[in-house]
Coordinates of N, CA and C in Angstrom, one line a residue:
X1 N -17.6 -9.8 -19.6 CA -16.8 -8.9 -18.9 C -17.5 -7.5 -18.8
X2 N -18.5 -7.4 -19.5 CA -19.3 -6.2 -19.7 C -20.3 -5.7 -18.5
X3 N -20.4 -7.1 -17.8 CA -21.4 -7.1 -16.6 C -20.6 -6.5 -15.5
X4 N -19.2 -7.2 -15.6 CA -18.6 -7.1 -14.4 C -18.0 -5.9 -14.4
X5 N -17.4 -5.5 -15.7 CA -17.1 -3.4 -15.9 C -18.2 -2.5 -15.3
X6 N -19.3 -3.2 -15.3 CA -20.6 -2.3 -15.2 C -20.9 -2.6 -13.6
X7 N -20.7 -3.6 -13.1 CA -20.7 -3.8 -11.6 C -20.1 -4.8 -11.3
X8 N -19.0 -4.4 -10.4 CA -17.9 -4.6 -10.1 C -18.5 -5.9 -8.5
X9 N -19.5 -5.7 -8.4 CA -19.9 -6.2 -7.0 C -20.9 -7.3 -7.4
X10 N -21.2 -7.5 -8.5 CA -21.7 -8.8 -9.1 C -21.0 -10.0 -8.9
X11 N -21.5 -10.7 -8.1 CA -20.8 -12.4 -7.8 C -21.0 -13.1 -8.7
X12 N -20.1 -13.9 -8.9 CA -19.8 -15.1 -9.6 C -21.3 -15.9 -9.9
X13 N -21.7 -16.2 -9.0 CA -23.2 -17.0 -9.2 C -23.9 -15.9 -9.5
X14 N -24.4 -15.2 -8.8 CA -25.3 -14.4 -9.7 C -24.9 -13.7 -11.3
X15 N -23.9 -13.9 -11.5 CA -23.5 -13.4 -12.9 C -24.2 -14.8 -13.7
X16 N -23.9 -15.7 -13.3 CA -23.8 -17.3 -14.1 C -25.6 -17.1 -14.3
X17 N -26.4 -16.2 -12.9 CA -28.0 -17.0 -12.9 C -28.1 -15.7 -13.9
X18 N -27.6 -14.8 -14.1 CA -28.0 -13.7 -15.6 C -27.7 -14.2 -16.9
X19 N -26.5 -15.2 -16.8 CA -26.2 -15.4 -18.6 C -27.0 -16.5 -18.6
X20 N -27.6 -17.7 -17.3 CA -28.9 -18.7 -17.6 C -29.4 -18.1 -18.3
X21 N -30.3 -16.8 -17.4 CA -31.6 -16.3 -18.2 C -31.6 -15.3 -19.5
X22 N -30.9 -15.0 -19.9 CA -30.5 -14.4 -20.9 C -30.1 -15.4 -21.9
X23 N -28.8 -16.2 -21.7 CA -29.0 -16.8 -22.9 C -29.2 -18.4 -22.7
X24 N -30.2 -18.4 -21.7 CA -30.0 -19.9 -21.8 C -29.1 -20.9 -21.8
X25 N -28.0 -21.1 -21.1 CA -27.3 -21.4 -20.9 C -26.6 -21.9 -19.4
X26 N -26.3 -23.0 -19.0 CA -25.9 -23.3 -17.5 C -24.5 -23.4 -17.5
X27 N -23.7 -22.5 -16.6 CA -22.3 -22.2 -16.4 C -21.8 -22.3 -15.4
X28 N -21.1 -23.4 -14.6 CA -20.8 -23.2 -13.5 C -20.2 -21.5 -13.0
X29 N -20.5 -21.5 -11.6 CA -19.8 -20.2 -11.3 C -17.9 -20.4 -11.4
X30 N -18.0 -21.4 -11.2 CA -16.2 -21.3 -11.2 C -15.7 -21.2 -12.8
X31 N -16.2 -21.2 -13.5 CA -16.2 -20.9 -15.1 C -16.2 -19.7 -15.0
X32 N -17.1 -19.2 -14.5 CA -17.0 -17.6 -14.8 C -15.9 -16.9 -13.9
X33 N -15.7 -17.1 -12.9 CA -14.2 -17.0 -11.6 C -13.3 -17.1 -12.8
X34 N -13.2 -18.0 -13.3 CA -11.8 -18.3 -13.9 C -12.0 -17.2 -15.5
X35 N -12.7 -17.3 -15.9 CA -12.9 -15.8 -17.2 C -12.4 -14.8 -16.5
X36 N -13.1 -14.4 -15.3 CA -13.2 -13.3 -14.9 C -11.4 -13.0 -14.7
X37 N -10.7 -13.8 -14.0 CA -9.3 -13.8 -13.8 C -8.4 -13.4 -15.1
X38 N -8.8 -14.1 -15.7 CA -7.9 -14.3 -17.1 C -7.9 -13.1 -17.8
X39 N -9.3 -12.3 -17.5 CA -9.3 -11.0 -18.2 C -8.2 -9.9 -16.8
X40 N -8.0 -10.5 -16.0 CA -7.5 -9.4 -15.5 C -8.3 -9.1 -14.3
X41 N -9.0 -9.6 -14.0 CA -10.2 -9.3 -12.8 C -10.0 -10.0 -11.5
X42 N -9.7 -9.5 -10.2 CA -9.6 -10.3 -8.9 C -10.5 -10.0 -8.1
X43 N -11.0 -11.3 -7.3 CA -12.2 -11.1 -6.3 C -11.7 -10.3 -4.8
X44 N -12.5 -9.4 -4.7 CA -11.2 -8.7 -3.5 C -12.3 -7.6 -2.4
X45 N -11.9 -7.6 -1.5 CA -12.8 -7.4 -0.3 C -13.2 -5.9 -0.2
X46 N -14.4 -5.2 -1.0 CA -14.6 -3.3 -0.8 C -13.5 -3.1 -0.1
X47 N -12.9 -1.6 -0.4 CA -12.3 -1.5 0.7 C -13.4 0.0 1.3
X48 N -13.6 0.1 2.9 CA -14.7 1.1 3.1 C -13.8 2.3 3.2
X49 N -14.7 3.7 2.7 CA -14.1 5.1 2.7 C -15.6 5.8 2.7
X50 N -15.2 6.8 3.5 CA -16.1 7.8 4.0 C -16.9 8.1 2.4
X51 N -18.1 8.3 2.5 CA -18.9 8.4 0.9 C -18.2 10.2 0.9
X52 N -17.9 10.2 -0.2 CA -17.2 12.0 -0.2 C -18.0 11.8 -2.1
X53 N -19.3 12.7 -2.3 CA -19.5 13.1 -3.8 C -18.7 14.2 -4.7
X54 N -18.8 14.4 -5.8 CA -18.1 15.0 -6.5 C -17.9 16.7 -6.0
X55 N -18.6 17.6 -5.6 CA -18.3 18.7 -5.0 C -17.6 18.7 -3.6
X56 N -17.9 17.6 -2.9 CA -16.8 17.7 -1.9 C -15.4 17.0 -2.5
X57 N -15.5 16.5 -3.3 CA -14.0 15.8 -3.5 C -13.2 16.8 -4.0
X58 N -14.1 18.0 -4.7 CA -12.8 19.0 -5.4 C -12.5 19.9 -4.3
X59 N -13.6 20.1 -3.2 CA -13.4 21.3 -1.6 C -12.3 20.5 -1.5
X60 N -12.4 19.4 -1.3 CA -11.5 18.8 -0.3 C -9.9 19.1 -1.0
X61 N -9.9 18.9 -2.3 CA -8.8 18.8 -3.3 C -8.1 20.1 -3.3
X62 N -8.6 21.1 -3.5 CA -8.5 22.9 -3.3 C -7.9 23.0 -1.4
X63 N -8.9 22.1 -0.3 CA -8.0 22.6 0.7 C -6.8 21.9 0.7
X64 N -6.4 20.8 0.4 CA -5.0 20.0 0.4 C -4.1 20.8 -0.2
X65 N -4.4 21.2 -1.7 CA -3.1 22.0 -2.4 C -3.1 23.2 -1.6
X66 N -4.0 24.3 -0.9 CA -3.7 25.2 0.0 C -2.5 24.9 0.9
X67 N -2.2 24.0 1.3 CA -1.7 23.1 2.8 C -0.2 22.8 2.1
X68 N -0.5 22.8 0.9 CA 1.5 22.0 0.2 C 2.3 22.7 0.5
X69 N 2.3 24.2 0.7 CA 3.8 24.7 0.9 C 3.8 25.2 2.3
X70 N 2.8 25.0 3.2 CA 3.0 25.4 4.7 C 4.4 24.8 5.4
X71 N 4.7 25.6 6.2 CA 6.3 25.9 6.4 C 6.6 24.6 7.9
X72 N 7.4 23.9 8.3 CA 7.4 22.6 9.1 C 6.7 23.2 10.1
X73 N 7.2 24.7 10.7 CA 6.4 25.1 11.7 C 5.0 25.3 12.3
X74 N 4.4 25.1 10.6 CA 3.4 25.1 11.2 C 2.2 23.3 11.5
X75 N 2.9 23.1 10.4 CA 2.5 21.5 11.0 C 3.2 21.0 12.5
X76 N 4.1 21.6 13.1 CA 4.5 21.3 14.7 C 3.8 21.6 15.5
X77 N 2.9 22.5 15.1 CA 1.1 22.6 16.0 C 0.3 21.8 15.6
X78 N 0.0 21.2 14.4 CA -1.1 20.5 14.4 C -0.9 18.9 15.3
X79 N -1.8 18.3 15.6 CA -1.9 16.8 16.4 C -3.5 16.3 15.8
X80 N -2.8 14.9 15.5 CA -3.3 14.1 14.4 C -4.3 13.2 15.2
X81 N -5.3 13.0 15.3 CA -6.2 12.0 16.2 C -7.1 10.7 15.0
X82 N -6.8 9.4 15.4 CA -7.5 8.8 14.6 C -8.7 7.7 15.1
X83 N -10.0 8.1 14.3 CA -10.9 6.8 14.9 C -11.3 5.8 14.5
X84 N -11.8 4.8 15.6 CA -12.2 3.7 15.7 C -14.0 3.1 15.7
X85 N -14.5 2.5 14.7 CA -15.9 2.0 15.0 C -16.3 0.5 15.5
X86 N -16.8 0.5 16.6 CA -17.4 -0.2 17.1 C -18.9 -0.8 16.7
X87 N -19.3 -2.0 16.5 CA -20.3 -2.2 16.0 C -21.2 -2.9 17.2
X88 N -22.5 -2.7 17.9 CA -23.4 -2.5 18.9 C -23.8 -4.2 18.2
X89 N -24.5 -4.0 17.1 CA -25.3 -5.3 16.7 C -24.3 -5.9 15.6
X90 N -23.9 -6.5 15.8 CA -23.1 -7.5 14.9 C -22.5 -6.8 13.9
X91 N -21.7 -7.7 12.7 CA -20.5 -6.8 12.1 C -21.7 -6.1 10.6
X92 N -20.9 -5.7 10.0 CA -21.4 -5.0 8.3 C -21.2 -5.9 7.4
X93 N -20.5 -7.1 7.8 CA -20.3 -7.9 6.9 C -19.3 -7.5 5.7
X94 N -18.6 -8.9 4.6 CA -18.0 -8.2 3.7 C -18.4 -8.6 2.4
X95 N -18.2 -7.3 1.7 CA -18.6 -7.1 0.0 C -17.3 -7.1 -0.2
X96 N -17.3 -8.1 -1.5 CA -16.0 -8.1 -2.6 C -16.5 -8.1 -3.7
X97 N -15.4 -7.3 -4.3 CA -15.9 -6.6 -5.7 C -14.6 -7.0 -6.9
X98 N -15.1 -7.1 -7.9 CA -14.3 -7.4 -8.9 C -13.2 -6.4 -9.9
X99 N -12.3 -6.2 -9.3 CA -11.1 -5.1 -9.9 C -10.0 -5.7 -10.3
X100 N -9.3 -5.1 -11.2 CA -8.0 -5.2 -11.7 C -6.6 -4.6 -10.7
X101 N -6.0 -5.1 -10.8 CA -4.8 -4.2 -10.0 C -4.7 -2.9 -10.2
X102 N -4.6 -2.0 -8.9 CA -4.4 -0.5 -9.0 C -5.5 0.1 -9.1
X103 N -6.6 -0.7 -8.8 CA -8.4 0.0 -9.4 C -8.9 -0.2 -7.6
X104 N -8.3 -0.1 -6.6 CA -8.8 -0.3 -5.3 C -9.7 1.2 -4.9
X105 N -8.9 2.5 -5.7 CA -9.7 3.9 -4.7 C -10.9 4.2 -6.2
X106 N -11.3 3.0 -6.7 CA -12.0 3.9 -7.6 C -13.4 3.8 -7.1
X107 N -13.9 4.5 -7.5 CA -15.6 5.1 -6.9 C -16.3 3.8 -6.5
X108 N -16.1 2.9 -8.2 CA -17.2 2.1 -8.2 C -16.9 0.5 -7.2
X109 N -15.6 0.7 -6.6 CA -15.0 -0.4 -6.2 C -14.8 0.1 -4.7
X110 N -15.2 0.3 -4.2 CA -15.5 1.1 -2.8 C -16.7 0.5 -2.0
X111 N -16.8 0.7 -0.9 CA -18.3 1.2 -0.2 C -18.2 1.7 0.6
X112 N -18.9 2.8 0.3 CA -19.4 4.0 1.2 C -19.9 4.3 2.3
X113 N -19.4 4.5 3.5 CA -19.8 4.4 4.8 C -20.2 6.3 5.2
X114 N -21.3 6.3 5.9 CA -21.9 7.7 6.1 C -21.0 7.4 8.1
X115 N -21.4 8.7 8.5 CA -20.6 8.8 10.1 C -22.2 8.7 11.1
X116 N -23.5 8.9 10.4 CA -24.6 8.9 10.8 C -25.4 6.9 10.7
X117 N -25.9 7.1 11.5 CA -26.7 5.4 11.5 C -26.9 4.6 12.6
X118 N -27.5 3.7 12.7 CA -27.8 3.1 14.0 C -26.5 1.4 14.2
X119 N -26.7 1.1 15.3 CA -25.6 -0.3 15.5 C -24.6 0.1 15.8
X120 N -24.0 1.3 15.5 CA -22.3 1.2 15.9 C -21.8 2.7 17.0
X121 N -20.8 2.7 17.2 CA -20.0 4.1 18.2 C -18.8 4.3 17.4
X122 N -18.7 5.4 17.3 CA -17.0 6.1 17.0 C -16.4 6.4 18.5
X123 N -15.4 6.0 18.1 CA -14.6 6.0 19.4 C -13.5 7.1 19.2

């Protein structure tokens, strides 16, 4: 459980080809799926969020609470726009990562998408 605390995006098989080589030992991967559950652990699909590091997460945190007591009228000017990415060369594929319930926005259980790169359009 110690591998999987420490990396959450460690698969099943490859966890089984680390405790081979370590302790010598051959484990099916579905042995370790089933540990992994029992402690509390589900296989479950990144969910993607903009990469934001620790100094922008507190900017960002400081302008939200600014914004809590703004009066209705002023939110009746703002207009909300949301986008869309398009991928040019085929998809990003999916990472699943190993979390407990309620552990979906945590850092390590994430993947971090930049707005810069090649293959895709914001729409």
């Amino acid at each position: 459980m110690h591998k999987i605390r420490k990396n959450p995006r460690l698969s099943a098989v490859k966890l089984t080809t680390e405790l081979e080589k370590r302790f010598a030992i051959k484990v099916n991967p579905e042995t370790a799926r089933r540990v992994a559950r029992s402690h509390g652990y589900n296989s479950r699909v990144a969910r993607r969020k903009c990469f934001v590091n620790e100094r922008t997460r507190l900017v960002r945190l400081d302008f939200a609470k600014s914004l809590v007591d703004k009066a209705i009228s002023f939110w009746e000017c703002i207009m909300f726009v949301d986008e869309s990415k398009f991928n040019i060369f085929g998809s990003d594929g999916r990472i699943s990562v190993w979390r407990k319930p309620k552990e979906e926005l945590n850092p390590k259980n994430l993947l971090p998408t930049v707005k810069h790169g090649g293959g895709g359009i914001m729409v």
